[in-house]
Amino acid sequence: MPTRHLPPALARLIRIVTWIENGLLITLLALMVSLAGAQILLRNLFDLSILDVDQLLRLLVLWVALLGAVAASREGKHIRVDVLSRWLPARVRAGAQALTDIFTIGVCLLLAWQAVRFIRAEAGVNAFGAVPGWAAELILPAAFALIALRYSLLLAHHLRQSLGREDIP
Amino acid sequence: MILTGLALLLLVLLGAPLFAVIAASTLLAFARTDADLTVVIIEIYRLAEMPVLLAIPLFTFAGYLLAESRAPQRLVRITNALLGWLPGGLAAVVLVVCALFTAFTGASGITIVALGALLYPALKQAGYPERFSLGLITTSGSIGLLFAPSLPLILYSVVAQQLNIGQPVAISALFIAGILPGILIIVLLAIWGLWQQRSHEIPQAPFSAREALAAVRDAAWELPLPIIVLGGIYSGYFAVSEAAAVTALYVLIVEVFIHREIRLPDLPGVMRESMVLVGAILIVLSMSLASTNYLLDAEVPAQLFAYIREHVQDKYGFLLLLTLFLLVLGMMLDIFSALVIMVPLMLPIAIGYGIHPVHFGIIFLATMEIGYLLPPVGMNLFIASYRFNRPVLEIFRAVLPFIAILIFAVLIITYWPWLSLGLLPH
């Protein structure tokens, strides 16, 4: 996502956030592949199954899925029905996209807020083993806030495009 | 209530992400019943409570690795060596290769991108008419989603299991049920490929044992893969998520460390790319878990069933209606969203008419396969148009005969339940 219209400090902050998102996503996927493989080896060679690993793997699915969704927001790769906008004139289309961006930001912020309430309500409960609930659930508000952030950046572009201040690719 | 519904529909048509629209409608519905809205978050958190979902990132990762390596070339070579000498052989090669590849890469349009550039020139060179070649490649992009371990099959089972329908819908059952209908589709299309040869002089390459042997040796590392995955799952030795883990690890080792076709520095990029698809699918799934919860609470499927029952008496009338409806649905929604949004509504109705849930799943997926080829949103049309630099309309004309054949296949699959259920253990 181009950041050239942003103030340099903000652009740098966003690059750092992107780097962390990517790093975390890749690390967690690598962890998932290795743990899932190790689990099978243990089961077949030693007839051993570590319960916590199973639960950790399931949790990793949630984290990887939501981080993947954040990455999809960055690249505009979310699943959508693109029936109408394809046929609109470019600037009108940018305006319509700005409208759907605002809607998405609103929904994601609401979800992030509900996720914070959810974590508060579950305070003190462990997710599994010694892992506190909030550590496992942290990704929920974080991911929705980050998706809202990405759509805010998209919104800025779409607004500029609809006003004719930015070229439409 | 009707107004908010219309507003949400407009947002969908304007291109709002589906997950946000489903989330908004579910939040609104729960808010109207004065429920605590954290219920939506609790449902999303259930992504971490379904062991089978682990299979989705792992298989997708393996599929992307295969697509990035030279495995597609090796697959084409070996299939060509084994089938290419038959009459209509190359068309059959295209179908088989694409089906296998799609099954492993999750029917996300990646097949046309990865294999199109290889197979399209080969078809033209072999003397097949241009329009047929274009149509075949475009159609083949989604052929194979009835074969294990395709993502839509897994996703259908996950969604169906949320519905408390009283009958288990195991992934392994779907993997078995898809075999014969999947083969039927390939055979029908292969016959159409053979028919193309009637008037055109298409020289056939003779079978060469030497080339066959060389091709087998070339693909020696990938050949065990279907056996590990399918053998492991069908024999019950592996759970589906375990088969996915073995596949991911095996493909990773083969393509990165043995063939060295994906350089280590490129690996993080492939990992991220594949998880973008996983994230996009699973976030829609998570929202639909919440909306399904609401729909079941409000007994919407039961009311729908009662309403339809008044107008459609028997199973066969319902099945016809269902096929038509799914075709229209396929024009609007991609297969993943259609699965998570429509299955919770339609499966309970189908069961009310006495249709087996596994059979319903196969009908659903086979019909949605046609949706890939229908405007205005059919994904294969746009990918092929982009890949081969042709107008969408020209591609659409090229796939018309293929659509007719697929509809014929879907009718057979719909009205001959044995095809889907015959191989299932009783």
Coordinates of N, CA and C in Angstrom, one line a residue, chain A residues 22 25-27 29-30 32-34 36-40 43-44 55 57-59 61-62 64-69 71-75 77-88 96-97 99-100 103-104 107-108 110-112 114-115 117-118 122 127 133 136-137 140 144 147 151, chain B residues 8 10-21 23-24 27 36-38 40-42 44-45 47-51 53-54 57-58 61 237-239 241-243 245-246 248-249 252 268-269 271-276 278-284 287 332-334 336-337 376-377 382:
Chain A
N22 N 4.0 -9.0 9.4 CA 4.5 -10.1 8.6 C 5.4 -11.0 9.4
L25 N 3.3 -13.3 11.5 CA 2.5 -14.3 10.7 C 3.4 -15.4 10.2
I26 N 4.6 -15.1 9.7 CA 5.5 -16.1 9.2 C 6.1 -17.0 10.3
T27 N 6.4 -16.3 11.5 CA 6.9 -17.1 12.6 C 5.9 -18.1 13.1
L29 N 3.3 -19.4 11.5 CA 3.1 -20.4 10.5 C 4.2 -21.5 10.6
A30 N 5.4 -21.0 10.7 CA 6.6 -21.9 10.8 C 6.4 -22.8 12.1
M32 N 3.6 -23.5 13.6 CA 2.5 -24.4 13.3 C 2.9 -25.7 12.6
V33 N 3.7 -25.4 11.5 CA 4.1 -26.6 10.7 C 5.0 -27.5 11.5
S34 N 6.0 -26.9 12.2 CA 6.9 -27.7 13.0 C 6.2 -28.5 14.1
A36 N 3.0 -29.3 14.4 CA 2.1 -30.3 13.9 C 2.9 -31.5 13.4
G37 N 4.1 -31.3 12.8 CA 4.9 -32.4 12.4 C 5.4 -33.2 13.6
A38 N 5.9 -32.4 14.6 CA 6.5 -33.0 15.8 C 5.4 -33.9 16.5
Q39 N 4.2 -33.4 16.6 CA 3.1 -34.1 17.2 C 2.9 -35.5 16.6
I40 N 3.0 -35.5 15.2 CA 2.7 -36.8 14.6 C 3.9 -37.8 14.8
R43 N 3.4 -39.1 18.2 CA 2.3 -40.1 18.3 C 2.7 -41.4 17.8
N44 N 3.4 -41.4 16.6 CA 3.7 -42.7 15.9 C 4.9 -43.4 16.5
Q55 N -3.8 -28.0 21.9 CA -4.5 -26.7 22.1 C -3.7 -25.5 21.5
L57 N -1.8 -25.6 18.9 CA -2.0 -25.6 17.5 C -3.3 -25.0 17.1
R58 N -4.4 -25.3 17.8 CA -5.7 -24.8 17.5 C -5.7 -23.3 17.7
L59 N -5.0 -22.8 18.7 CA -4.9 -21.4 19.0 C -4.1 -20.7 17.8
V61 N -4.1 -21.5 14.8 CA -5.0 -21.4 13.6 C -5.7 -20.0 13.7
L62 N -6.2 -19.7 14.9 CA -6.9 -18.4 15.1 C -5.9 -17.2 14.8
V64 N -3.0 -17.2 13.1 CA -2.6 -17.1 11.7 C -3.7 -16.6 10.8
A65 N -5.0 -17.1 11.1 CA -6.1 -16.7 10.3 C -6.3 -15.2 10.4
L66 N -6.3 -14.6 11.6 CA -6.5 -13.2 11.8 C -5.4 -12.4 11.2
L67 N -4.1 -12.8 11.4 CA -3.0 -12.1 10.9 C -3.1 -12.1 9.3
G68 N -3.5 -13.3 8.8 CA -3.7 -13.4 7.4 C -4.8 -12.4 6.9
A69 N -5.8 -12.3 7.7 CA -6.9 -11.4 7.3 C -6.4 -9.9 7.3
A71 N -3.3 -9.0 6.7 CA -2.5 -8.9 5.4 C -3.4 -8.8 4.2
A72 N -4.5 -9.5 4.2 CA -5.5 -9.4 3.1 C -6.1 -8.0 3.0
S73 N -6.3 -7.4 4.2 CA -6.8 -6.0 4.2 C -5.8 -5.0 3.5
R74 N -4.5 -5.3 3.8 CA -3.5 -4.4 3.3 C -3.5 -4.4 1.8
E75 N -3.8 -5.6 1.2 CA -3.7 -5.7 -0.2 C -5.0 -5.7 -0.9
K77 N -7.4 -7.8 -0.6 CA -7.7 -9.2 -1.1 C -8.8 -9.8 -0.3
H78 N -9.7 -9.1 0.4 CA -10.8 -9.7 1.1 C -11.8 -10.2 0.1
I79 N -12.5 -11.2 0.4 CA -13.6 -11.8 -0.4 C -14.7 -10.8 -0.5
R80 N -15.1 -10.4 -1.7 CA -16.2 -9.4 -1.9 C -16.9 -9.7 -3.2
V81 N -18.1 -9.3 -3.3 CA -18.9 -9.4 -4.5 C -18.7 -8.2 -5.3
D82 N -18.1 -8.3 -6.4 CA -17.7 -7.1 -7.2 C -18.6 -7.0 -8.4
V83 N -19.9 -6.9 -8.2 CA -20.8 -6.8 -9.3 C -21.0 -5.4 -9.9
L84 N -21.3 -4.5 -9.0 CA -21.7 -3.2 -9.4 C -20.5 -2.3 -9.7
S85 N -19.5 -2.3 -8.8 CA -18.4 -1.3 -8.8 C -17.6 -1.4 -10.1
R86 N -17.5 -2.6 -10.7 CA -16.7 -2.8 -11.9 C -17.2 -1.9 -13.0
W87 N -18.5 -1.6 -13.0 CA -19.1 -0.9 -14.2 C -19.2 0.6 -13.9
L88 N -18.8 1.0 -12.7 CA -19.0 2.5 -12.4 C -17.8 3.3 -13.0
A96 N -17.5 5.2 -4.1 CA -18.2 4.1 -3.5 C -17.3 3.3 -2.6
Q97 N -16.0 3.1 -3.1 CA -15.1 2.4 -2.2 C -14.9 3.1 -0.9
L99 N -17.0 4.8 0.7 CA -18.2 4.5 1.5 C -18.0 3.2 2.1
T100 N -17.7 2.1 1.3 CA -17.5 0.8 1.9 C -16.4 0.8 2.9
F103 N -17.7 2.0 6.2 CA -18.5 1.0 6.8 C -17.6 -0.1 7.4
T104 N -16.6 -0.6 6.7 CA -15.7 -1.6 7.2 C -14.9 -1.1 8.5
V107 N -17.4 -1.3 11.4 CA -17.6 -2.6 11.9 C -16.4 -3.2 12.7
C108 N -15.2 -2.9 12.1 CA -14.0 -3.5 12.8 C -13.8 -2.8 14.1
L110 N -16.0 -1.6 16.1 CA -17.0 -2.2 17.0 C -16.6 -3.6 17.4
L111 N -16.1 -4.4 16.5 CA -15.7 -5.7 16.9 C -14.5 -5.7 17.8
A112 N -13.5 -4.8 17.6 CA -12.4 -4.6 18.4 C -12.8 -4.3 19.9
Q114 N -15.8 -4.9 21.2 CA -16.4 -6.1 21.8 C -15.4 -7.1 22.3
A115 N -14.3 -7.2 21.5 CA -13.2 -8.1 21.9 C -12.6 -7.7 23.2
R117 N -14.0 -6.1 25.6 CA -15.0 -6.4 26.6 C -15.0 -7.9 26.9
F118 N -14.8 -8.7 25.9 CA -14.8 -10.2 26.0 C -13.6 -10.5 26.9
E122 N -13.4 -12.3 30.6 CA -12.8 -13.6 30.9 C -11.6 -13.5 31.7
A127 N -6.4 -19.9 29.3 CA -6.8 -20.5 28.1 C -6.6 -22.0 28.1
G133 N -5.8 -16.3 29.7 CA -6.7 -16.1 28.6 C -6.4 -14.9 27.8
A136 N -4.0 -15.4 25.0 CA -4.5 -16.1 23.8 C -5.4 -15.3 23.0
E137 N -6.2 -14.4 23.7 CA -7.3 -13.7 23.0 C -6.9 -12.3 22.5
L140 N -7.6 -10.9 19.0 CA -8.9 -10.5 18.5 C -9.0 -9.0 18.4
F144 N -8.6 -6.7 14.7 CA -9.7 -5.9 14.1 C -9.3 -4.4 14.1
I147 N -7.1 -4.1 11.1 CA -7.8 -4.1 9.8 C -8.5 -2.7 9.7
Y151 N -7.9 -0.1 6.6 CA -9.0 0.5 5.8 C -9.0 2.0 5.9
Chain B
L8 N -27.4 -3.0 3.6 CA -26.3 -4.0 3.6 C -26.1 -4.6 2.2
L10 N -26.8 -3.2 -0.6 CA -26.1 -2.2 -1.5 C -24.6 -2.2 -1.2
L11 N -24.3 -2.2 0.1 CA -22.9 -2.3 0.4 C -22.1 -3.5 -0.2
V12 N -22.8 -4.6 -0.2 CA -22.2 -5.8 -0.8 C -22.0 -5.6 -2.2
L13 N -23.0 -5.0 -2.9 CA -22.9 -4.8 -4.4 C -21.8 -3.8 -4.7
L14 N -21.6 -2.8 -3.8 CA -20.6 -1.8 -4.0 C -19.2 -2.3 -3.7
G15 N -19.1 -3.6 -3.2 CA -17.8 -4.2 -3.0 C -17.3 -4.1 -1.6
A16 N -18.2 -4.0 -0.6 CA -17.7 -4.0 0.8 C -17.2 -5.5 1.1
P17 N -16.2 -5.6 1.9 CA -15.7 -7.0 2.2 C -16.9 -7.8 2.9
L18 N -17.0 -9.0 2.4 CA -18.2 -9.8 2.9 C -18.1 -10.0 4.4
F19 N -16.9 -10.2 5.0 CA -16.9 -10.5 6.4 C -17.5 -9.3 7.2
A20 N -17.2 -8.1 6.7 CA -17.7 -6.9 7.4 C -19.3 -6.9 7.3
V21 N -19.8 -7.2 6.2 CA -21.2 -7.2 6.0 C -21.9 -8.3 6.8
A23 N -20.7 -9.6 9.5 CA -20.5 -9.1 10.9 C -21.6 -8.1 11.3
A24 N -21.7 -7.1 10.4 CA -22.7 -6.0 10.7 C -24.1 -6.6 10.9
L27 N -24.3 -8.5 14.2 CA -24.3 -7.6 15.3 C -25.7 -6.9 15.4
D36 N -25.9 -9.7 24.6 CA -24.6 -9.0 24.8 C -23.8 -9.3 23.5
L37 N -23.3 -8.2 22.9 CA -22.6 -8.3 21.6 C -21.3 -9.1 21.7
T38 N -20.8 -9.4 22.9 CA -19.6 -10.2 22.9 C -19.8 -11.6 22.4
V40 N -20.7 -12.4 19.6 CA -20.1 -12.5 18.3 C -18.6 -12.8 18.4
I41 N -18.0 -12.2 19.4 CA -16.5 -12.5 19.6 C -16.3 -13.9 20.1
I42 N -17.2 -14.4 20.9 CA -17.1 -15.8 21.4 C -17.2 -16.7 20.2
I44 N -16.4 -16.0 17.1 CA -15.1 -15.9 16.3 C -14.0 -16.7 17.0
Y45 N -14.0 -16.6 18.3 CA -12.9 -17.3 19.0 C -13.0 -18.8 18.8
L47 N -12.9 -20.3 16.2 CA -11.8 -20.7 15.2 C -10.7 -21.5 15.9
A48 N -10.5 -21.2 17.2 CA -9.5 -21.8 17.9 C -9.9 -23.1 18.6
E49 N -11.2 -23.5 18.4 CA -11.7 -24.7 19.1 C -12.1 -25.8 18.1
M50 N -11.8 -25.6 16.8 CA -12.1 -26.7 15.9 C -10.8 -27.3 15.4
P51 N -10.5 -28.5 15.8 CA -9.2 -29.1 15.5 C -9.0 -29.2 14.0
L53 N -9.8 -27.4 11.5 CA -9.4 -26.2 10.8 C -7.9 -26.1 10.5
L54 N -7.1 -26.8 11.4 CA -5.7 -26.8 11.2 C -5.3 -27.2 9.8
P57 N -4.8 -24.0 6.8 CA -3.5 -23.4 6.5 C -2.5 -24.3 6.1
L58 N -2.4 -25.5 6.6 CA -1.3 -26.4 6.2 C -1.5 -26.9 4.8
F61 N -0.7 -23.9 2.4 CA 0.7 -23.6 2.4 C 1.4 -24.6 1.5
Y237 N -5.5 -43.9 8.7 CA -4.3 -43.9 9.5 C -4.0 -42.5 10.0
F238 N -4.3 -41.5 9.1 CA -4.1 -40.1 9.5 C -5.5 -39.4 9.7
A239 N -5.6 -38.5 10.7 CA -6.7 -37.6 10.7 C -6.4 -36.6 9.6
S241 N -6.1 -33.3 9.6 CA -5.2 -32.3 10.0 C -3.8 -32.9 10.0
E242 N -3.7 -34.2 10.4 CA -2.3 -34.8 10.4 C -1.8 -35.0 9.0
A243 N -2.7 -35.4 8.1 CA -2.3 -35.6 6.7 C -1.9 -34.2 6.1
A245 N -0.5 -31.8 7.9 CA 0.8 -31.5 8.5 C 1.9 -32.3 7.7
V246 N 1.7 -33.6 7.5 CA 2.7 -34.4 6.7 C 2.9 -33.8 5.4
A248 N 2.4 -30.7 4.3 CA 3.2 -29.4 4.4 C 4.7 -29.6 4.6
L249 N 5.0 -30.5 5.6 CA 6.4 -30.7 5.9 C 7.1 -31.4 4.7
L252 N 7.5 -29.0 1.8 CA 8.5 -28.0 2.2 C 10.0 -28.6 2.0
P268 N 9.6 -16.9 3.1 CA 8.7 -16.0 3.8 C 7.6 -15.4 3.0
G269 N 8.0 -15.0 1.7 CA 7.0 -14.4 0.8 C 5.9 -15.4 0.5
M271 N 5.0 -18.0 2.2 CA 4.2 -18.3 3.5 C 3.2 -17.2 3.6
R272 N 3.6 -15.9 3.5 CA 2.7 -14.8 3.7 C 1.5 -14.9 2.6
E273 N 1.9 -15.0 1.4 CA 1.0 -15.1 0.3 C -0.1 -16.1 0.6
S274 N 0.3 -17.3 1.0 CA -0.6 -18.4 1.2 C -1.6 -18.1 2.4
M275 N -1.0 -17.4 3.4 CA -1.9 -17.1 4.5 C -2.8 -15.9 4.3
V276 N -2.6 -15.1 3.2 CA -3.5 -14.1 2.9 C -4.8 -14.8 2.4
V278 N -5.8 -17.9 3.3 CA -6.4 -18.5 4.5 C -7.1 -17.5 5.3
G279 N -6.5 -16.3 5.5 CA -7.1 -15.3 6.4 C -8.4 -14.8 5.7
A280 N -8.4 -14.6 4.4 CA -9.6 -14.1 3.8 C -10.7 -15.1 3.9
I281 N -10.4 -16.4 3.8 CA -11.5 -17.4 3.9 C -11.9 -17.6 5.4
L282 N -11.0 -17.7 6.3 CA -11.4 -18.0 7.7 C -12.0 -16.9 8.4
I283 N -11.8 -15.6 8.0 CA -12.5 -14.5 8.6 C -13.9 -14.5 8.2
V284 N -14.2 -14.8 7.0 CA -15.6 -15.0 6.5 C -16.3 -16.1 7.3
M287 N -17.1 -15.1 10.9 CA -18.3 -14.3 11.0 C -19.6 -15.1 10.8
M332 N -23.1 -14.9 -8.4 CA -22.9 -13.7 -7.5 C -21.8 -14.0 -6.6
L333 N -21.7 -15.2 -6.0 CA -20.8 -15.4 -4.9 C -19.7 -16.4 -5.3
D334 N -18.5 -16.2 -4.7 CA -17.5 -17.2 -5.0 C -17.8 -18.4 -4.1
F336 N -16.4 -20.0 -1.7 CA -16.2 -20.0 -0.2 C -17.2 -19.2 0.5
S337 N -17.6 -18.1 0.0 CA -18.7 -17.3 0.7 C -20.0 -18.0 0.5
P376 N -21.7 -12.3 -13.8 CA -20.7 -11.3 -13.8 C -19.4 -11.5 -12.9
V377 N -19.4 -12.5 -12.0 CA -18.3 -12.5 -11.1 C -17.4 -13.8 -11.3
F382 N -12.2 -14.2 -15.4 CA -11.4 -13.0 -15.2 C -9.9 -13.4 -15.1

